[in-house]
Amino acid sequence: MNRAKLEKIAAAARCRVVGWEDAGNDGHRAVLGALIEAFDFSESAILVEPSLARKTRRPPDVVLIDPEIGVHTFEVKTMELERIDGIDGGGYLSFRYGNGVRTKSPIAQVRTAMFDIKDATERAYKKPIGLRFEYWVVFPRIRRAAWKARFGSEGYCADEFVFADELTVDHLVRRLGASDRGGSNVPIEMWPLDQLQCVWTAFGDTSVLYATPLERRPRSVEQGTLGKQFDEAAEGYKNLSDEQQRLSAMHWEAGPRLVRGVAGSGKTVVLANNLARRLERMEVARSEQLFGNAGPPARLLAVCFNRTLAPMLERKIQVAFKQRTGRDVPAGELEVCAFNQLMFKLADAGVWKYQTIGTANEIARAIKYSDELEQFGATKQERLQRLAYDAIYVDEGQDFLEEEYRILKGLCRTNENGEPNLYVFYDDAQNLYGRIRPNWQSLGLNVRGGRAFVMTECFRNTRQIIEPTFNVLYGTCAGSKRQGPTKEFGDIATLEQKRLIREDGGFWRVKFAARAGRPTAISMAPNRKAENELILARLRWLLADQQVRPQDMMVLSHQKDRAAALAKLIEGSKLPGVKGVHLATQQKDHALGQPGRLTVSTVASAKGYDAYCVLLASTETFGMDVTGRASFYVGCTRAIEYLEVFACREAGLVVELREAVKRMKLEPAWE
């Protein structure tokens, strides 16, 4: 079955079909099409290659969830009979490939996937579940009679095998144990709805939401402490939202995309999952070419502006790929780096001469790189193609200049439509460098006609963190409206249009953060020394009394020298449970939030990260201009649950924050 035919079947289906685009070959599509036709009822759902939550084994090919017959897991083997060299009594098949023979047990493979689904369902249900779970191995290119003729009537042929001639509506309905739903008036006995709903929690590209066991070891913590609260939140069941999962699963091979979203909406999660899925599809496409030239390996790039963000971004992509495939990302097929690191790598490859940051202003530097790239391509086109990427994913896209996008476009291979596969993840409100939003059309990037998306819900922060700091960002409590940015800065019009914010007497009420939490705290000190003592006292309280893990906290400042001074102070204070201090401005190639270490950073170096507790030092040093406000907003929105800001003077943004917190207390949440 070709893709166009399956698309028509899926579009006309009454049952819910999720991920049909991931059926990567004719055999897989034939099985899916047959299942849709056999179980085309509004109560049924068919999932194609659904990721198993918190698992690192490759997902099953197809899962059928039906209220009458339960949950059926299918492994599809699309090889012809001639490519099966042999089979033993234990069900191990020897498959002949272009580069040799591989031995696998499809029964063991699909049975493991089925039990993974069942285990996850029972975890969500919190007790043993009575649902029926079954598994099947389907050979859509082999007929049962041919199998028997090849291996004999006594040869291995498991009851769970389904062959090409059995992919009919009547046979599948009967084989899977469904009743006649078309003409019979006999009531159909259904499985409990609450158990069926728990099945869905088994799925989703959720591994990127969890720390690994090495990053977060189990421990015993007193009830009622913040440490216990944070541990439960970290280990609790997490799902991607429908929006996040939909964007993660999209196929974007047809050209550029723009994904905008509010702070904490999961843009990086979507980037990691979408890139991992794309790499998986490219790997599958190459493996389908078993004989002859399989073509060059994939070349994908994930790039960000902030150097400290790159290791975290790479980890998320690696985790997402392993959840989908059970394997590590193949060597040489993925690069993850900061933009300046990319410029250095390409200078080393002879594309241009590297320009040290500070030797020219950033716009002139970008223009020079762009001109040299154009010249290199004009004289060494074949070499540029080898260095170029099949697709480029840009995280924290608001940090980049328009000319830097021109460079990235030049490094991106074009698809069959002549367009670059350049995908930009962007948040106007976190524009702490004060960049002007690029003119995508003038760059030759078509992000119209369904190619732009807006992520509308903040999952990271509580409303008590987001709403006051959002109002500080826009200067709603400032003495002069000229001190805040214009409405165009964070695309206020779109937020209003989507009813994510509402103006109420000159104050913004925020709806895009639904979760409630503790109020933002403001702590004043008479001088810097007293502020230092106050911060140390708060850290001791969090670590000792509240039993918070060091990696669950960040101490942030606006200025680099202030961060260095705080790191030195904390290192010399022998805080309980702290194995070391990670100063992000010096250790730029290490991810923040390392086990046992307390992170101290500037806001700029912590961009893209978050922590359960954030202490924001010396708030009075943030400027009251647009970039100062944006930096303050970014710093505050690193906090998941606990935000406390410190200052030595009742001046500047801390005055506005105090008023914003007060106004929020006086008003109920926007319904």
XYZ file of C-alpha atoms in Angstrom, residues 386-670:
285
model
C 29.464 17.965 2.099
C 29.694 20.378 5.026
C 26.032 21.404 4.843
C 23.199 19.862 6.877
C 20.021 18.033 5.857
C 18.150 20.045 8.476
C 19.007 22.686 11.082
C 17.062 23.131 14.329
C 17.520 26.508 16.073
C 16.745 26.720 19.786
C 16.173 30.075 21.532
C 15.834 31.626 18.084
C 15.138 35.114 19.423
C 18.844 35.375 20.338
C 19.966 35.352 16.680
C 20.465 38.262 14.302
C 18.790 38.279 10.907
C 22.204 38.004 9.216
C 23.002 34.956 11.338
C 19.868 33.287 10.001
C 21.150 34.031 6.515
C 24.316 32.080 7.415
C 22.320 29.137 8.760
C 20.167 29.094 5.651
C 23.327 28.939 3.535
C 24.503 25.921 5.537
C 21.244 24.027 5.010
C 20.758 21.697 2.071
C 17.573 22.328 0.105
C 14.795 19.769 -0.271
C 13.118 18.676 -3.496
C 11.109 21.928 -3.465
C 14.287 23.993 -3.331
C 13.620 25.117 0.258
C 15.926 24.779 3.269
C 14.753 22.626 6.161
C 15.452 25.255 8.818
C 13.318 25.047 11.962
C 13.286 27.946 14.420
C 12.024 27.811 18.030
C 11.354 31.333 19.249
C 9.992 33.329 22.212
C 9.654 37.087 21.668
C 9.379 37.825 25.395
C 12.765 36.210 26.220
C 14.646 38.472 23.820
C 17.272 39.570 26.349
C 19.693 40.765 23.642
C 17.118 43.132 22.166
C 17.179 41.574 18.683
C 14.818 42.832 16.002
C 12.560 40.030 14.840
C 13.817 38.769 11.454
C 11.836 39.341 8.287
C 11.432 35.684 7.370
C 10.141 36.441 3.908
C 13.133 38.621 2.995
C 15.376 35.801 4.205
C 13.637 33.469 1.772
C 12.080 31.395 4.559
C 8.412 30.685 3.899
C 6.805 30.155 7.310
C 3.269 30.944 6.185
C 0.375 28.681 5.296
C 0.406 26.350 8.279
C 4.170 26.415 8.781
C 4.091 28.567 11.934
C 2.860 27.364 15.316
C 2.289 29.030 18.681
C 2.641 26.992 21.886
C 0.193 28.472 24.303
C 0.669 26.935 27.763
C 3.454 27.353 30.301
C 4.177 24.080 32.111
C 7.339 25.164 33.913
C 6.251 28.083 36.088
C 3.409 28.752 38.454
C 1.126 31.711 37.847
C 2.597 33.328 40.989
C 5.955 33.428 39.199
C 4.841 34.278 35.673
C 2.217 36.976 36.197
C 4.194 39.449 38.354
C 7.368 39.084 36.281
C 5.436 39.396 33.012
C 4.127 42.721 34.262
C 7.640 43.837 35.193
C 8.747 42.909 31.675
C 6.156 45.252 30.203
C 6.539 47.974 32.819
C 2.884 48.013 33.838
C 3.867 49.107 37.363
C 6.567 51.552 36.232
C 6.346 55.264 36.850
C 6.572 55.946 33.124
C 5.218 53.792 30.314
C 8.257 54.771 28.276
C 10.343 52.492 30.488
C 8.694 49.320 29.158
C 8.849 47.717 25.725
C 6.204 48.199 23.087
C 3.456 45.652 22.579
C 5.312 44.429 19.497
C 8.290 43.317 21.602
C 6.693 40.125 22.895
C 3.913 39.977 20.309
C 1.252 41.017 22.795
C -1.328 41.068 19.984
C -1.040 37.307 19.433
C -1.267 36.587 23.165
C -4.401 38.715 23.405
C -5.924 37.209 20.285
C -5.463 33.703 21.679
C -6.879 34.861 25.044
C -3.664 33.974 26.850
C -3.509 37.362 28.577
C -6.025 40.075 29.412
C -5.456 43.705 30.331
C -7.195 44.673 33.557
C -6.823 48.303 34.597
C -3.352 48.554 33.111
C -2.239 45.198 34.579
C -1.804 42.000 32.583
C -3.710 38.962 33.835
C -2.002 35.796 32.623
C -3.853 32.650 31.604
C -1.063 30.704 29.893
C 0.250 29.465 33.280
C -2.503 27.552 35.046
C -0.542 25.955 37.872
C -0.698 27.682 41.288
C 2.152 27.851 43.784
C 3.802 29.876 46.517
C 4.087 33.657 46.080
C 7.247 35.190 44.671
C 9.362 36.310 47.662
C 11.249 39.624 47.871
C 14.076 40.009 50.404
C 15.805 43.340 51.049
C 19.204 43.957 52.620
C 20.844 47.247 53.654
C 24.093 46.507 51.784
C 25.897 43.908 49.689
C 27.473 42.159 52.685
C 24.078 41.780 54.342
C 22.615 40.500 51.055
C 25.346 37.856 50.888
C 24.544 36.733 54.418
C 20.839 36.629 53.587
C 21.467 34.471 50.491
C 23.695 32.089 52.474
C 21.085 31.821 55.222
C 18.410 31.004 52.628
C 20.619 28.347 51.029
C 21.260 26.725 54.426
C 17.528 26.701 55.141
C 16.759 25.136 51.765
C 19.526 22.531 52.010
C 19.269 21.577 55.691
C 15.739 22.328 56.853
C 13.930 21.785 53.548
C 16.268 19.003 52.331
C 16.433 20.391 48.786
C 19.018 18.781 46.522
C 21.842 21.163 45.482
C 21.127 20.509 41.786
C 17.538 21.682 42.277
C 18.726 25.233 42.989
C 20.262 28.051 40.972
C 21.695 31.319 42.227
C 21.515 33.870 39.414
C 22.713 37.403 38.896
C 22.624 39.935 36.103
C 26.352 40.652 36.150
C 29.223 38.253 35.525
C 31.454 39.570 38.321
C 28.597 39.310 40.798
C 28.068 35.652 39.845
C 31.797 34.971 40.330
C 31.766 36.634 43.754
C 28.721 34.623 44.834
C 30.313 31.366 43.644
C 33.457 32.114 45.685
C 31.355 33.012 48.735
C 29.286 29.803 48.509
C 32.351 27.613 47.947
C 33.909 28.926 51.142
C 30.772 28.488 53.231
C 30.730 24.672 53.518
C 27.019 24.375 52.868
C 25.490 21.010 53.878
C 25.244 18.461 51.074
C 26.996 20.659 48.481
C 29.861 18.769 46.807
C 30.889 21.729 44.730
C 29.796 24.921 43.008
C 29.307 25.081 39.255
C 30.055 28.587 37.983
C 28.412 28.499 34.564
C 30.301 31.482 33.163
C 33.584 29.580 33.559
C 32.499 25.968 32.947
C 30.578 26.689 29.765
C 30.698 23.214 28.239
C 29.067 21.448 31.184
C 25.331 21.190 31.697
C 23.849 23.071 34.630
C 22.191 21.202 37.490
C 24.838 18.508 38.001
C 24.156 16.080 40.888
C 25.439 17.371 44.212
C 26.580 20.701 42.772
C 24.983 24.089 43.250
C 24.794 26.209 40.091
C 25.752 29.885 40.149
C 25.293 31.707 36.872
C 24.415 34.879 35.087
C 20.909 34.965 33.661
C 22.336 34.846 30.137
C 24.307 31.635 30.801
C 21.310 29.968 32.485
C 19.017 30.644 29.540
C 17.184 27.509 28.467
C 17.569 25.837 31.881
C 15.312 25.711 34.907
C 15.451 24.696 38.580
C 12.895 24.093 41.311
C 14.436 26.930 43.376
C 15.885 30.135 41.960
C 17.510 32.853 44.062
C 17.944 36.002 41.960
C 20.627 38.220 43.490
C 21.112 41.990 43.340
C 17.921 42.768 41.486
C 18.668 46.487 41.594
C 21.454 45.948 39.032
C 19.047 45.007 36.252
C 18.517 47.872 33.834
C 15.087 49.393 33.405
C 15.418 49.401 29.630
C 14.010 46.669 27.384
C 17.036 44.357 27.596
C 17.257 44.744 31.382
C 13.599 43.859 31.764
C 13.912 40.906 29.394
C 16.912 39.619 31.354
C 14.973 39.965 34.618
C 12.023 38.062 33.112
C 14.278 35.282 31.841
C 15.957 34.991 35.245
C 12.680 34.777 37.148
C 11.146 32.260 34.758
C 13.966 29.765 35.388
C 12.124 28.960 38.657
C 9.710 26.026 38.607
C 8.323 26.342 42.150
C 10.304 28.699 44.390
C 11.447 32.180 43.356
C 13.095 34.656 45.718
C 14.658 37.921 44.574
C 17.207 39.863 46.639
C 18.174 43.531 46.479
C 20.192 46.133 48.374
C 18.038 49.082 47.371
C 14.316 49.614 47.133
C 14.707 50.864 43.589
C 14.302 49.870 39.960
C 12.637 46.634 38.990
C 12.320 45.354 42.558
C 9.870 48.213 43.285
C 7.799 47.215 40.255
C 7.924 43.534 41.228
C 6.684 44.325 44.736
C 3.732 46.250 43.299
C 3.005 43.488 40.772
C 3.010 40.809 43.494
C 0.677 42.980 45.574
C -1.722 43.501 42.681
C -1.789 39.805 41.954
C -2.658 39.026 45.573
C -5.629 41.355 45.371
C -7.082 39.734 42.281
C -8.401 36.226 41.642
C -7.100 34.088 38.800
C -8.574 34.911 35.432
